[in-house]
Coordinates of C-alpha atoms in Angstrom, one line a residue:
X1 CA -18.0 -17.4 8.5
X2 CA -16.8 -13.7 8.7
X3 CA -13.0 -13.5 8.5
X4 CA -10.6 -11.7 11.1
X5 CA -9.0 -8.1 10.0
X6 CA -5.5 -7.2 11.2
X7 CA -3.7 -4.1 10.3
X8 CA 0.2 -4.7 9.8
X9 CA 2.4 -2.3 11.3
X10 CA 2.9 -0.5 8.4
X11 CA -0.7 0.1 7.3
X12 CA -0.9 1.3 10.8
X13 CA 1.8 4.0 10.0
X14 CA 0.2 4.8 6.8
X15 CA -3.2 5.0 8.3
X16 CA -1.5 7.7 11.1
X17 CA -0.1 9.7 8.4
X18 CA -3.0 10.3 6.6
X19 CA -4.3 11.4 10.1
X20 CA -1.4 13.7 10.6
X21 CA -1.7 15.0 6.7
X22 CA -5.7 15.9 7.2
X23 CA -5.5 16.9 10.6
X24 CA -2.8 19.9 9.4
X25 CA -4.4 20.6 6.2
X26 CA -8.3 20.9 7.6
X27 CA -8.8 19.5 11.4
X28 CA -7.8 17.2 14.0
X29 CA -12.0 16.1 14.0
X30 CA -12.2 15.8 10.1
X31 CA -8.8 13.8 10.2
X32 CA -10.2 11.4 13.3
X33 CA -14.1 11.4 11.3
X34 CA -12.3 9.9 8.0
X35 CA -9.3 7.8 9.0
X36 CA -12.5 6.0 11.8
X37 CA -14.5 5.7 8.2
X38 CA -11.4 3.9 6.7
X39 CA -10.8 1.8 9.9
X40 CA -14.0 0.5 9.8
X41 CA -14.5 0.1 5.8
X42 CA -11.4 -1.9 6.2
X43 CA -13.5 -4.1 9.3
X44 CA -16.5 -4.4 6.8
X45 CA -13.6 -6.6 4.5
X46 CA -14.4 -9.3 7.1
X47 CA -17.7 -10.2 4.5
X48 CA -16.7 -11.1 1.4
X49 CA -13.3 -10.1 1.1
X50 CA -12.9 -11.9 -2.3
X51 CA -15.5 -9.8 -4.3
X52 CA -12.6 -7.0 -4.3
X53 CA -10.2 -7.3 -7.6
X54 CA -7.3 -9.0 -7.3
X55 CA -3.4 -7.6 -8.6
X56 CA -1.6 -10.5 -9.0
X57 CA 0.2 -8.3 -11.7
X58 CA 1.5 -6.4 -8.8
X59 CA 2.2 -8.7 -5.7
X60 CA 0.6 -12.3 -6.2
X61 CA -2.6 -12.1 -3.9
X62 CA -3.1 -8.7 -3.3
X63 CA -6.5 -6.9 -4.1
X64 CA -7.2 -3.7 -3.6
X65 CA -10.2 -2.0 -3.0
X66 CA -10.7 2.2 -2.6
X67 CA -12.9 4.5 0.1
X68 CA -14.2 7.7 -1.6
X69 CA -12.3 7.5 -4.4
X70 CA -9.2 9.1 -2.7
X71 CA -7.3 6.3 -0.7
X72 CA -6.5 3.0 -2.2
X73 CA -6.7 -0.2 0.6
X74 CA -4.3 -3.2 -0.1
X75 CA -4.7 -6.4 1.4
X76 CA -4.2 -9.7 1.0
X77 CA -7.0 -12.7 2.1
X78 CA -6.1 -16.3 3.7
X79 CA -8.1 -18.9 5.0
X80 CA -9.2 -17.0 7.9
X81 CA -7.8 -14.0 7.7
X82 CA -7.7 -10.3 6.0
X83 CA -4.5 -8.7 6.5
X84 CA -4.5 -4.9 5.4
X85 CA -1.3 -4.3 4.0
X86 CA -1.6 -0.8 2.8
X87 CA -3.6 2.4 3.2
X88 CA -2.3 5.0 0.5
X89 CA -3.9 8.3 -0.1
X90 CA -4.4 11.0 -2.6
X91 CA -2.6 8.9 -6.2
X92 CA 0.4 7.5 -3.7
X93 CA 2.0 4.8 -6.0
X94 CA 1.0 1.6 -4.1
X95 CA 1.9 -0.3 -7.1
X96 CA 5.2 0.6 -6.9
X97 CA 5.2 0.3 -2.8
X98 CA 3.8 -3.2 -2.9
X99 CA 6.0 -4.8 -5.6
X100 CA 8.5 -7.5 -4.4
X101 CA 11.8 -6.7 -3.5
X102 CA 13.2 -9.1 -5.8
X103 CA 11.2 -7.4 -8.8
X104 CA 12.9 -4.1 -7.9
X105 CA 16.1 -5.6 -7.4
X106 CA 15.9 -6.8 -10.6
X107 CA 14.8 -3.7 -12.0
X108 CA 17.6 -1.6 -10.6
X109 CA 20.2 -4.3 -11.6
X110 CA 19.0 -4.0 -15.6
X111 CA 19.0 -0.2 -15.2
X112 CA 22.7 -0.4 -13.8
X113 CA 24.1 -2.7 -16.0
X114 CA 22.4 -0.5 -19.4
X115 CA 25.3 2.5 -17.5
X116 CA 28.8 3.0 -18.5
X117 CA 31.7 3.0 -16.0
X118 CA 31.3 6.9 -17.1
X119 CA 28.1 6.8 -15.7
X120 CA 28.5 5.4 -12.4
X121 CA 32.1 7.3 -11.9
X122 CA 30.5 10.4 -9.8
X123 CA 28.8 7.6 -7.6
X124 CA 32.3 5.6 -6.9
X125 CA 34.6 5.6 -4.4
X126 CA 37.3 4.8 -6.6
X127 CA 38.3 7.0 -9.5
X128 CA 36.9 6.3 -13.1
X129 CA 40.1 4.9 -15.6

């Protein structure tokens, strides 16, 4: 049974930047050509989604899989359903983009509490004692 492909908003976004990017640096028909070859590589996920690696290490059930080596496609796979979460091209950091919000929360709240009152004076409101 193929599965159904749905493109969240924000792959959608990501998908017409890359348009935008291509179509300034070479054409508006080379842009259209590839980001219609990642639309439909992404429609092709619909067979055998699972045989793409996962990176739980990153977001638990996300896989990934790349088109010509130069944009990276994240998605995630139910029951029924592949949803792409994530078109990123030329070495964007999707692992970073993809990581939980409470990971980088937690990240940002170790980094902060390693700095001084010092260090966080120029960022305050209130002056440092």
């Amino acid at each position: 049974m193929p599965y159904n492909v749905a493109f969240t908003p924000e792959a959608v976004e990501q998908l017409a930047a890359i348009y935008r990017y291509i179509a300034t640096a070479a054409s508006p028909a080379i842009a259209e050509r590839y980001t219609s070859a990642i639309v439909a590589y992404c429609e092709d996920l619909q067979t055998f989604p699972l045989r793409c690696p996962r990176r739980d290490d990153v977001r638990p059930g996300l896989r990934i899989t790349n088109y010509k080596k130069r944009t990276v496609i994240a998605f995630d796979v139910d029951a029924e359903q592949v949803s792409i979460i994530g078109i990123f091209y030329g070495g964007q950091d999707y692992e970073t983009a993809l990581r939980p919000d409470h990971e980088l929360k937690a990240l940002l709240a170790t980094v902060t509490e390693s700095l001084s009152e010092s260090d966080l004076a120029p960022f305050s409101d209130t002056p440092a004692a």
